Amino acid sequence: MKTLMLTPCESDIKKAAAILKEGGLVAMPTETVYGLAGNAFDANSSAAIYAAKGRPSDNPLIVHICDAGTVDTIAKAVPDNAARLFDAFWPGPLTVILPKRDIIPYATSGGLDTVGIRFPANKTAQALIRECGFPLAAPSANLSGHPSPTTAQHVKNDLDGRIAAIIDGGICAVGVESTVVSVDEEGHVTLLRPGFVSLEELRDTVGSENVSMARGVVEHIGDGERVLSPGMKYRHYAPDAHVVIVEGSREEYVSFVNARRDENICAMCFGDEQGIKVNCVPYGITPAEQAHSLFDVLRSLDDISADTVYVRCPEKDGLGLAVYNRLLRAAGFETVRC
Ligand code: AMP
Ligand code: MG
């Protein structure tokens, strides 16, 4: 299959919508990462998404809408706290998991009775969903296991020839995938995947007593243990090299990597360190910079061919928690303390 490269102009959005109406797949930009979109109501489109990505079929797809008013047509019940979250963060990088209606096929929900719903802020994504007239199921547009794509070129590298089209909307603003929460019947909110919408903001919106963080966000869950979100159990984002997270002060980190200068290593540092004497790749000083460049840097590590990459540990709150969560998966949870 030849993969068409499209732009966000009106005529290309129409072309992309025509492909989606026929059951084809289109990669679209969003504010988080690029999504691989198909008709969320069509089991065959969802099956094609899993096949194109090589994604395990029990890992559910997020359903993207372009109007908060359509949630009721997809979800059976919307607790007040879910509505509060929509008001506070939609359109934006927050996915809310609710009980699904029958219109969402099990092929889209990964066999679950719930569905993750998101109203993206990206104007191109909104225009595409509107033009289609149905919601779009869209996981990240990468091959399963690879870092998520934050440019059209990343998508092309992974999926060229496997999907009908890619809309090039430039570099994604946020750079890490959406915050995922579930909301139960009593309105309790559980954070399953941290993102740009932080744990602290969720607490401020619905009250801290109504928010908890799932096991697995920052802890390793053993094989065979039950997870609340299937995506938690898969190794992810991993470059070819062995990745290790290094905790400690800036000075301790510099001494740690310099002590290993005779080995074939790379320091994935912030960029504000002085005196690093090994090959280094900075991924940003502030959590926003780190989120923005994380996946591009992880992809670029494959060109460096270091045996081990020592990553300076990011902050663990706010947006830093999202960066830390992705790095833990890239490192297979391997962390050392200086
Ligand atoms: P991706 O679309 O690749 O960013 O991944 C979507 C993430 O959301 C995965 O970690 C999924 O396991 C999670 N997710 C989506 N829908 C649900 C659901 N209904 N229940 C639990 N987790 C979900
Ligand atoms: Mg993904």
mmCIF file of C-alpha atoms and ligand atoms in Angstrom:
data_model
loop_
_atom_site.group_PDB
_atom_site.id
_atom_site.type_symbol
_atom_site.label_atom_id
_atom_site.label_comp_id
_atom_site.label_asym_id
_atom_site.label_seq_id
_atom_site.Cartn_x
_atom_site.Cartn_y
_atom_site.Cartn_z
ATOM 1 C CA MET A 1 0.000 0.000 0.000
ATOM 2 C CA LYS A 2 1.256 3.473 -0.854
ATOM 3 C CA THR A 3 0.988 5.832 2.133
ATOM 4 C CA LEU A 4 -0.266 9.288 1.090
ATOM 5 C CA MET A 5 1.347 12.318 2.769
ATOM 6 C CA LEU A 6 -1.336 14.954 3.466
ATOM 7 C CA THR A 7 -1.388 18.455 4.989
ATOM 8 C CA PRO A 8 -3.961 19.930 7.424
ATOM 9 C CA CYS A 9 -5.661 21.953 4.615
ATOM 10 C CA GLU A 10 -9.403 21.584 4.071
ATOM 11 C CA SER A 11 -9.167 19.522 0.884
ATOM 12 C CA ASP A 12 -6.713 17.066 2.466
ATOM 13 C CA ILE A 13 -8.933 16.716 5.563
ATOM 14 C CA LYS A 14 -11.744 15.768 3.145
ATOM 15 C CA LYS A 15 -9.467 13.196 1.465
ATOM 16 C CA ALA A 16 -8.519 11.736 4.853
ATOM 17 C CA ALA A 17 -12.184 11.593 5.936
ATOM 18 C CA ALA A 18 -13.085 9.783 2.684
ATOM 19 C CA ILE A 19 -10.423 7.144 3.469
ATOM 20 C CA LEU A 20 -11.764 6.730 7.026
ATOM 21 C CA LYS A 21 -15.379 6.426 5.770
ATOM 22 C CA GLU A 22 -14.234 3.519 3.562
ATOM 23 C CA GLY A 23 -12.685 1.771 6.593
ATOM 24 C CA GLY A 24 -9.077 2.879 5.921
ATOM 25 C CA LEU A 25 -6.547 4.170 8.471
ATOM 26 C CA VAL A 26 -5.081 7.682 8.706
ATOM 27 C CA ALA A 27 -2.387 8.966 11.094
ATOM 28 C CA MET A 28 -3.425 12.353 12.507
ATOM 29 C CA PRO A 29 -1.641 14.949 14.612
ATOM 30 C CA THR A 30 -2.940 15.657 18.110
ATOM 31 C CA GLU A 31 -1.533 17.901 20.850
ATOM 32 C CA THR A 32 -0.096 14.831 22.651
ATOM 33 C CA VAL A 33 1.364 12.449 20.022
ATOM 34 C CA TYR A 34 0.286 11.326 16.514
ATOM 35 C CA GLY A 35 -2.714 8.975 16.583
ATOM 36 C CA LEU A 36 -3.502 6.145 14.172
ATOM 37 C CA ALA A 37 -7.174 6.770 13.449
ATOM 38 C CA GLY A 38 -9.974 4.481 12.291
ATOM 39 C CA ASN A 39 -13.783 4.512 12.606
ATOM 40 C CA ALA A 40 -14.424 3.729 16.319
ATOM 41 C CA PHE A 41 -17.857 2.222 15.483
ATOM 42 C CA ASP A 42 -16.409 -0.231 12.948
ATOM 43 C CA ALA A 43 -14.886 -3.446 14.356
ATOM 44 C CA ASN A 44 -12.995 -4.055 11.098
ATOM 45 C CA SER A 45 -11.284 -0.651 11.266
ATOM 46 C CA SER A 46 -10.222 -1.327 14.844
ATOM 47 C CA ALA A 47 -8.908 -4.773 13.874
ATOM 48 C CA ALA A 48 -6.894 -3.081 11.101
ATOM 49 C CA ILE A 49 -5.372 -0.657 13.656
ATOM 50 C CA TYR A 50 -4.145 -3.549 15.834
ATOM 51 C CA ALA A 51 -2.720 -5.288 12.760
ATOM 52 C CA ALA A 52 -0.917 -2.176 11.420
ATOM 53 C CA LYS A 53 0.700 -1.477 14.817
ATOM 54 C CA GLY A 54 1.308 -5.092 15.812
ATOM 55 C CA ARG A 55 -0.561 -4.171 19.033
ATOM 56 C CA PRO A 56 -1.777 -6.890 21.428
ATOM 57 C CA SER A 57 -5.561 -7.094 20.891
ATOM 58 C CA ASP A 58 -6.359 -6.771 24.622
ATOM 59 C CA ASN A 59 -4.889 -3.244 24.774
ATOM 60 C CA PRO A 60 -7.908 -0.944 24.244
ATOM 61 C CA LEU A 61 -8.066 2.001 21.816
ATOM 62 C CA ILE A 62 -8.933 5.530 22.942
ATOM 63 C CA VAL A 63 -12.038 6.966 21.239
ATOM 64 C CA HIS A 64 -11.657 10.584 20.048
ATOM 65 C CA ILE A 65 -14.638 12.936 19.795
ATOM 66 C CA CYS A 66 -15.000 16.572 18.703
ATOM 67 C CA ASP A 67 -17.807 17.683 21.003
ATOM 68 C CA ALA A 68 -18.204 16.885 24.727
ATOM 69 C CA GLY A 69 -21.962 16.558 24.093
ATOM 70 C CA THR A 70 -21.453 13.229 22.267
ATOM 71 C CA VAL A 71 -20.081 11.448 25.372
ATOM 72 C CA ASP A 72 -23.606 10.268 26.256
ATOM 73 C CA THR A 73 -23.900 8.414 22.955
ATOM 74 C CA ILE A 74 -20.719 6.426 23.729
ATOM 75 C CA ALA A 75 -20.757 6.042 27.540
ATOM 76 C CA LYS A 76 -23.628 4.494 29.525
ATOM 77 C CA ALA A 77 -23.298 6.767 32.539
ATOM 78 C CA VAL A 78 -21.408 9.975 33.230
ATOM 79 C CA PRO A 79 -20.790 10.563 36.982
ATOM 80 C CA ASP A 80 -20.667 14.200 38.129
ATOM 81 C CA ASN A 81 -16.917 14.024 38.708
ATOM 82 C CA ALA A 82 -16.381 12.905 35.096
ATOM 83 C CA ALA A 83 -18.413 15.907 33.918
ATOM 84 C CA ARG A 84 -16.272 18.158 36.158
ATOM 85 C CA LEU A 85 -13.148 16.804 34.495
ATOM 86 C CA PHE A 86 -14.588 17.430 30.990
ATOM 87 C CA ASP A 87 -15.412 21.019 31.957
ATOM 88 C CA ALA A 88 -11.943 21.608 33.369
ATOM 89 C CA PHE A 89 -9.737 19.870 30.790
ATOM 90 C CA TRP A 90 -11.609 19.353 27.485
ATOM 91 C CA PRO A 91 -10.709 19.904 24.783
ATOM 92 C CA GLY A 92 -7.298 18.709 25.938
ATOM 93 C CA PRO A 93 -4.943 15.862 26.840
ATOM 94 C CA LEU A 94 -7.216 13.914 29.232
ATOM 95 C CA THR A 95 -8.777 10.488 28.518
ATOM 96 C CA VAL A 96 -11.661 9.406 30.754
ATOM 97 C CA ILE A 97 -12.676 5.746 31.026
ATOM 98 C CA LEU A 98 -16.388 5.077 31.483
ATOM 99 C CA PRO A 99 -18.781 2.114 30.956
ATOM 100 C CA LYS A 100 -19.328 1.725 27.200
ATOM 101 C CA ARG A 101 -22.546 1.584 25.197
ATOM 102 C CA ASP A 102 -23.081 -1.262 22.694
ATOM 103 C CA ILE A 103 -22.312 1.074 19.780
ATOM 104 C CA ILE A 104 -18.612 0.727 20.689
ATOM 105 C CA PRO A 105 -17.564 -2.753 19.485
ATOM 106 C CA TYR A 106 -15.403 -4.965 21.691
ATOM 107 C CA ALA A 107 -12.799 -4.820 18.921
ATOM 108 C CA THR A 108 -12.347 -1.127 19.857
ATOM 109 C CA SER A 109 -12.495 -1.545 23.655
ATOM 110 C CA GLY A 110 -10.032 -4.457 23.701
ATOM 111 C CA GLY A 111 -12.791 -6.769 24.948
ATOM 112 C CA LEU A 112 -13.609 -4.544 27.966
ATOM 113 C CA ASP A 113 -17.024 -3.175 28.986
ATOM 114 C CA THR A 114 -15.468 0.268 29.377
ATOM 115 C CA VAL A 115 -14.189 2.806 26.864
ATOM 116 C CA GLY A 116 -11.575 5.556 27.085
ATOM 117 C CA ILE A 117 -12.850 8.850 25.617
ATOM 118 C CA ARG A 118 -10.904 11.983 24.718
ATOM 119 C CA PHE A 119 -11.759 15.333 23.094
ATOM 120 C CA PRO A 120 -8.442 16.529 21.615
ATOM 121 C CA ALA A 121 -7.555 20.229 21.456
ATOM 122 C CA ASN A 122 -5.660 19.917 18.148
ATOM 123 C CA LYS A 123 -7.653 21.734 15.441
ATOM 124 C CA THR A 124 -6.702 19.295 12.663
ATOM 125 C CA ALA A 125 -7.849 16.313 14.727
ATOM 126 C CA GLN A 126 -11.100 18.133 15.545
ATOM 127 C CA ALA A 127 -11.721 19.002 11.883
ATOM 128 C CA LEU A 128 -11.080 15.411 10.799
ATOM 129 C CA ILE A 129 -13.488 13.926 13.377
ATOM 130 C CA ARG A 130 -16.126 16.514 12.432
ATOM 131 C CA GLU A 131 -15.741 15.775 8.710
ATOM 132 C CA CYS A 132 -16.089 12.020 9.352
ATOM 133 C CA GLY A 133 -19.241 12.357 11.451
ATOM 134 C CA PHE A 134 -18.187 9.445 13.704
ATOM 135 C CA PRO A 135 -15.645 9.211 16.547
ATOM 136 C CA LEU A 136 -12.134 8.026 15.754
ATOM 137 C CA ALA A 137 -10.419 5.186 17.605
ATOM 138 C CA ALA A 138 -6.783 6.237 17.759
ATOM 139 C CA PRO A 139 -3.871 4.732 19.663
ATOM 140 C CA SER A 140 -0.416 6.223 19.195
ATOM 141 C CA ALA A 141 0.703 5.870 15.533
ATOM 142 C CA ASN A 142 3.862 3.843 16.215
ATOM 143 C CA LEU A 143 4.738 0.172 15.898
ATOM 144 C CA SER A 144 3.843 -1.457 19.207
ATOM 145 C CA GLY A 145 6.759 -1.189 21.651
ATOM 146 C CA HIS A 146 8.442 1.748 19.890
ATOM 147 C CA PRO A 147 8.434 5.271 21.370
ATOM 148 C CA SER A 148 5.247 7.169 20.472
ATOM 149 C CA PRO A 149 5.541 9.434 17.394
ATOM 150 C CA THR A 150 5.692 13.199 17.842
ATOM 151 C CA THR A 151 6.384 14.058 14.163
ATOM 152 C CA ALA A 152 4.952 12.835 10.847
ATOM 153 C CA GLN A 153 8.439 11.493 10.039
ATOM 154 C CA HIS A 154 8.344 9.242 13.141
ATOM 155 C CA VAL A 155 5.018 7.842 11.879
ATOM 156 C CA LYS A 156 6.446 7.332 8.379
ATOM 157 C CA ASN A 157 9.493 5.515 9.799
ATOM 158 C CA ASP A 158 7.228 3.037 11.604
ATOM 159 C CA LEU A 159 4.124 2.683 9.416
ATOM 160 C CA ASP A 160 4.994 3.610 5.809
ATOM 161 C CA GLY A 161 3.242 1.158 3.482
ATOM 162 C CA ARG A 162 1.010 -0.166 6.302
ATOM 163 C CA ILE A 163 -1.588 2.663 6.435
ATOM 164 C CA ALA A 164 -3.442 4.738 3.823
ATOM 165 C CA ALA A 165 -2.318 8.256 4.815
ATOM 166 C CA ILE A 166 -0.459 10.513 7.256
ATOM 167 C CA ILE A 167 -1.529 14.106 7.931
ATOM 168 C CA ASP A 168 1.601 16.157 8.699
ATOM 169 C CA GLY A 169 0.647 18.659 11.399
ATOM 170 C CA GLY A 170 4.198 19.430 12.565
ATOM 171 C CA ILE A 171 5.674 18.624 15.982
ATOM 172 C CA CYS A 172 3.193 17.701 18.723
ATOM 173 C CA ALA A 173 2.951 20.423 21.376
ATOM 174 C CA VAL A 174 2.862 18.265 24.525
ATOM 175 C CA GLY A 175 4.925 15.291 23.382
ATOM 176 C CA VAL A 176 3.686 12.595 25.818
ATOM 177 C CA GLU A 177 0.383 10.729 25.539
ATOM 178 C CA SER A 178 -2.797 11.839 27.319
ATOM 179 C CA THR A 179 -3.437 11.499 31.037
ATOM 180 C CA VAL A 180 -5.729 8.449 31.456
ATOM 181 C CA VAL A 181 -8.177 8.218 34.369
ATOM 182 C CA SER A 182 -11.087 5.948 35.152
ATOM 183 C CA VAL A 183 -14.133 7.276 37.006
ATOM 184 C CA ASP A 184 -16.278 4.733 38.888
ATOM 185 C CA GLU A 185 -20.012 4.900 39.711
ATOM 186 C CA GLU A 186 -19.338 6.733 42.994
ATOM 187 C CA GLY A 187 -17.268 9.273 41.107
ATOM 188 C CA HIS A 188 -13.865 8.079 42.370
ATOM 189 C CA VAL A 189 -11.081 9.012 39.958
ATOM 190 C CA THR A 190 -8.106 6.664 39.469
ATOM 191 C CA LEU A 191 -5.036 7.862 37.589
ATOM 192 C CA LEU A 192 -3.893 5.070 35.247
ATOM 193 C CA ARG A 193 -1.396 6.983 33.120
ATOM 194 C CA PRO A 194 0.071 10.404 33.998
ATOM 195 C CA GLY A 195 0.250 13.061 31.293
ATOM 196 C CA PHE A 196 0.079 16.820 30.806
ATOM 197 C CA VAL A 197 -3.007 17.012 33.060
ATOM 198 C CA SER A 198 -1.294 16.345 36.397
ATOM 199 C CA LEU A 199 -2.346 14.420 39.504
ATOM 200 C CA GLU A 200 -2.296 17.731 41.394
ATOM 201 C CA GLU A 201 -4.724 19.325 38.879
ATOM 202 C CA LEU A 202 -7.069 16.312 39.082
ATOM 203 C CA ARG A 203 -7.104 16.666 42.892
ATOM 204 C CA ASP A 204 -7.806 20.387 42.661
ATOM 205 C CA THR A 205 -10.751 19.717 40.333
ATOM 206 C CA VAL A 206 -12.617 16.915 42.161
ATOM 207 C CA GLY A 207 -11.047 16.989 45.655
ATOM 208 C CA SER A 208 -7.997 14.996 46.776
ATOM 209 C CA GLU A 209 -10.146 12.485 48.689
ATOM 210 C CA ASN A 210 -11.695 11.475 45.355
ATOM 211 C CA VAL A 211 -8.450 10.796 43.481
ATOM 212 C CA SER A 212 -5.987 7.921 43.750
ATOM 213 C CA MET A 213 -3.063 6.704 41.681
ATOM 214 C CA ALA A 214 -3.180 3.134 40.353
ATOM 215 C CA ARG A 215 -0.449 0.667 41.253
ATOM 216 C CA GLY A 216 1.704 0.337 38.174
ATOM 217 C CA VAL A 217 2.094 4.041 37.384
ATOM 218 C CA VAL A 218 5.514 4.075 39.051
ATOM 219 C CA GLU A 219 5.817 0.492 40.336
ATOM 220 C CA HIS A 220 6.674 -2.634 38.448
ATOM 221 C CA ILE A 221 3.750 -5.063 38.210
ATOM 222 C CA GLY A 222 4.799 -8.702 37.985
ATOM 223 C CA ASP A 223 3.801 -11.083 35.183
ATOM 224 C CA GLY A 224 0.376 -12.573 35.739
ATOM 225 C CA GLU A 225 -0.728 -9.812 38.150
ATOM 226 C CA ARG A 226 -3.956 -8.015 37.290
ATOM 227 C CA VAL A 227 -3.597 -4.420 36.059
ATOM 228 C CA LEU A 228 -6.351 -1.822 35.805
ATOM 229 C CA SER A 229 -5.176 -0.678 32.386
ATOM 230 C CA PRO A 230 -3.853 -3.285 29.931
ATOM 231 C CA GLY A 231 -1.298 -0.834 28.495
ATOM 232 C CA MET A 232 0.511 -0.763 31.857
ATOM 233 C CA LYS A 233 1.905 -4.246 31.533
ATOM 234 C CA TYR A 234 3.614 -3.870 28.164
ATOM 235 C CA ARG A 235 7.281 -2.867 27.759
ATOM 236 C CA HIS A 236 7.271 0.358 25.860
ATOM 237 C CA TYR A 237 9.361 3.136 24.441
ATOM 238 C CA ALA A 238 12.514 1.030 24.591
ATOM 239 C CA PRO A 239 15.491 1.798 22.357
ATOM 240 C CA ASP A 240 17.889 -1.029 21.393
ATOM 241 C CA ALA A 241 20.344 -0.001 24.126
ATOM 242 C CA HIS A 242 20.018 -1.023 27.776
ATOM 243 C CA VAL A 243 18.437 1.963 29.603
ATOM 244 C CA VAL A 244 19.001 2.716 33.299
ATOM 245 C CA ILE A 245 17.532 5.626 35.303
ATOM 246 C CA VAL A 246 20.020 7.318 37.644
ATOM 247 C CA GLU A 247 18.692 9.048 40.774
ATOM 248 C CA GLY A 248 20.765 11.616 42.640
ATOM 249 C CA SER A 249 21.854 15.253 42.506
ATOM 250 C CA ARG A 250 23.272 16.876 39.360
ATOM 251 C CA GLU A 251 26.840 16.503 40.714
ATOM 252 C CA GLU A 252 26.288 12.865 41.690
ATOM 253 C CA TYR A 253 24.949 12.121 38.201
ATOM 254 C CA VAL A 254 28.007 13.703 36.537
ATOM 255 C CA SER A 255 30.397 11.691 38.750
ATOM 256 C CA PHE A 256 28.371 8.521 38.135
ATOM 257 C CA VAL A 257 28.602 8.703 34.321
ATOM 258 C CA ASN A 258 32.225 9.928 34.325
ATOM 259 C CA ALA A 259 33.215 6.922 36.458
ATOM 260 C CA ARG A 260 32.019 4.774 33.537
ATOM 261 C CA ARG A 261 33.785 6.700 30.782
ATOM 262 C CA ASP A 262 35.740 3.637 29.609
ATOM 263 C CA GLU A 263 32.508 1.805 28.790
ATOM 264 C CA ASN A 264 30.399 2.308 25.654
ATOM 265 C CA ILE A 265 27.764 4.439 27.377
ATOM 266 C CA CYS A 266 25.656 7.499 26.676
ATOM 267 C CA ALA A 267 24.434 10.043 29.235
ATOM 268 C CA MET A 268 20.817 11.079 28.580
ATOM 269 C CA CYS A 269 21.166 14.248 30.649
ATOM 270 C CA PHE A 270 19.055 17.382 31.184
ATOM 271 C CA GLY A 271 21.536 19.711 29.469
ATOM 272 C CA ASP A 272 22.336 21.912 32.499
ATOM 273 C CA GLU A 273 25.211 19.693 33.745
ATOM 274 C CA GLN A 274 28.818 20.700 33.427
ATOM 275 C CA GLY A 275 31.823 18.411 33.122
ATOM 276 C CA ILE A 276 30.231 15.317 31.563
ATOM 277 C CA LYS A 277 33.087 13.478 29.844
ATOM 278 C CA VAL A 278 31.072 10.828 27.995
ATOM 279 C CA ASN A 279 28.875 11.004 24.908
ATOM 280 C CA CYS A 280 25.720 12.826 26.042
ATOM 281 C CA VAL A 281 22.259 13.543 24.659
ATOM 282 C CA PRO A 282 20.246 16.230 26.480
ATOM 283 C CA TYR A 283 16.474 15.774 26.775
ATOM 284 C CA GLY A 284 15.537 19.081 28.413
ATOM 285 C CA ILE A 285 15.760 20.950 31.706
ATOM 286 C CA THR A 286 12.114 21.712 32.533
ATOM 287 C CA PRO A 287 9.456 18.964 32.637
ATOM 288 C CA ALA A 288 7.702 20.638 29.653
ATOM 289 C CA GLU A 289 10.912 20.538 27.578
ATOM 290 C CA GLN A 290 11.522 16.947 28.624
ATOM 291 C CA ALA A 291 7.988 15.838 27.677
ATOM 292 C CA HIS A 292 8.305 17.653 24.350
ATOM 293 C CA SER A 293 11.565 15.990 23.308
ATOM 294 C CA LEU A 294 11.487 12.659 25.185
ATOM 295 C CA PHE A 295 10.289 10.366 22.389
ATOM 296 C CA ASP A 296 12.425 12.009 19.702
ATOM 297 C CA VAL A 297 15.494 11.558 21.924
ATOM 298 C CA LEU A 298 14.592 7.926 22.721
ATOM 299 C CA ARG A 299 14.244 7.253 18.961
ATOM 300 C CA SER A 300 17.578 8.956 18.231
ATOM 301 C CA LEU A 301 19.423 6.676 20.692
ATOM 302 C CA ASP A 302 19.210 3.858 18.145
ATOM 303 C CA ASP A 303 21.585 5.835 15.868
ATOM 304 C CA ILE A 304 24.213 6.182 18.612
ATOM 305 C CA SER A 305 24.753 2.456 19.322
ATOM 306 C CA ALA A 306 25.752 2.836 22.981
ATOM 307 C CA ASP A 307 25.522 -0.357 25.060
ATOM 308 C CA THR A 308 23.972 1.421 28.036
ATOM 309 C CA VAL A 309 22.122 4.740 28.324
ATOM 310 C CA TYR A 310 22.157 6.340 31.791
ATOM 311 C CA VAL A 311 19.194 8.718 32.075
ATOM 312 C CA ARG A 312 19.202 11.462 34.679
ATOM 313 C CA CYS A 313 15.990 10.955 36.678
ATOM 314 C CA PRO A 314 13.376 13.683 36.073
ATOM 315 C CA GLU A 315 11.160 15.248 38.741
ATOM 316 C CA LYS A 316 8.388 12.978 39.962
ATOM 317 C CA ASP A 317 5.515 15.427 40.286
ATOM 318 C CA GLY A 318 3.456 17.559 37.896
ATOM 319 C CA LEU A 319 4.333 16.848 34.260
ATOM 320 C CA GLY A 320 7.593 15.296 35.529
ATOM 321 C CA LEU A 321 5.562 12.262 36.704
ATOM 322 C CA ALA A 322 4.494 11.630 33.077
ATOM 323 C CA VAL A 323 8.103 11.777 31.885
ATOM 324 C CA TYR A 324 9.234 9.502 34.754
ATOM 325 C CA ASN A 325 6.444 6.986 33.982
ATOM 326 C CA ARG A 326 7.567 6.695 30.310
ATOM 327 C CA LEU A 327 11.241 6.434 31.261
ATOM 328 C CA LEU A 328 10.505 3.643 33.763
ATOM 329 C CA ARG A 329 8.964 1.637 30.915
ATOM 330 C CA ALA A 330 11.868 2.388 28.565
ATOM 331 C CA ALA A 331 14.221 1.203 31.330
ATOM 332 C CA GLY A 332 12.173 -1.883 32.204
ATOM 333 C CA PHE A 333 11.999 -0.243 35.703
ATOM 334 C CA GLU A 334 15.805 -0.451 36.181
ATOM 335 C CA THR A 335 16.875 2.382 38.479
ATOM 336 C CA VAL A 336 20.115 3.061 40.363
ATOM 337 C CA ARG A 337 20.647 5.538 43.199
ATOM 338 C CA CYS A 338 24.004 7.351 43.366
HETATM 339 P P1 AMP B 1 -2.312 4.605 23.437
HETATM 340 O O1 AMP B 1 -3.578 4.799 22.709
HETATM 341 O O2 AMP B 1 -1.314 3.794 22.684
HETATM 342 O O3 AMP B 1 -1.792 5.895 23.947
HETATM 343 O O4 AMP B 1 -2.685 3.750 24.716
HETATM 344 C C1 AMP B 1 -3.940 3.933 25.373
HETATM 345 C C2 AMP B 1 -3.778 3.635 26.828
HETATM 346 O O5 AMP B 1 -5.032 3.801 27.497
HETATM 347 C C3 AMP B 1 -3.340 2.195 27.082
HETATM 348 O O6 AMP B 1 -2.440 2.181 28.158
HETATM 349 C C4 AMP B 1 -4.641 1.519 27.437
HETATM 350 O O7 AMP B 1 -4.431 0.357 28.196
HETATM 351 C C5 AMP B 1 -5.410 2.621 28.173
HETATM 352 N N1 AMP B 1 -6.864 2.426 28.040
HETATM 353 C C6 AMP B 1 -7.624 2.775 26.987
HETATM 354 N N2 AMP B 1 -8.916 2.374 27.186
HETATM 355 C C7 AMP B 1 -8.946 1.778 28.395
HETATM 356 C C8 AMP B 1 -9.976 1.127 29.170
HETATM 357 N N3 AMP B 1 -11.213 1.018 28.718
HETATM 358 N N4 AMP B 1 -9.635 0.613 30.378
HETATM 359 C C9 AMP B 1 -8.365 0.715 30.830
HETATM 360 N N5 AMP B 1 -7.346 1.294 30.148
HETATM 361 C C10 AMP B 1 -7.630 1.816 28.948
HETATM 362 MG MG MG B 2 0.848 3.768 22.521
#
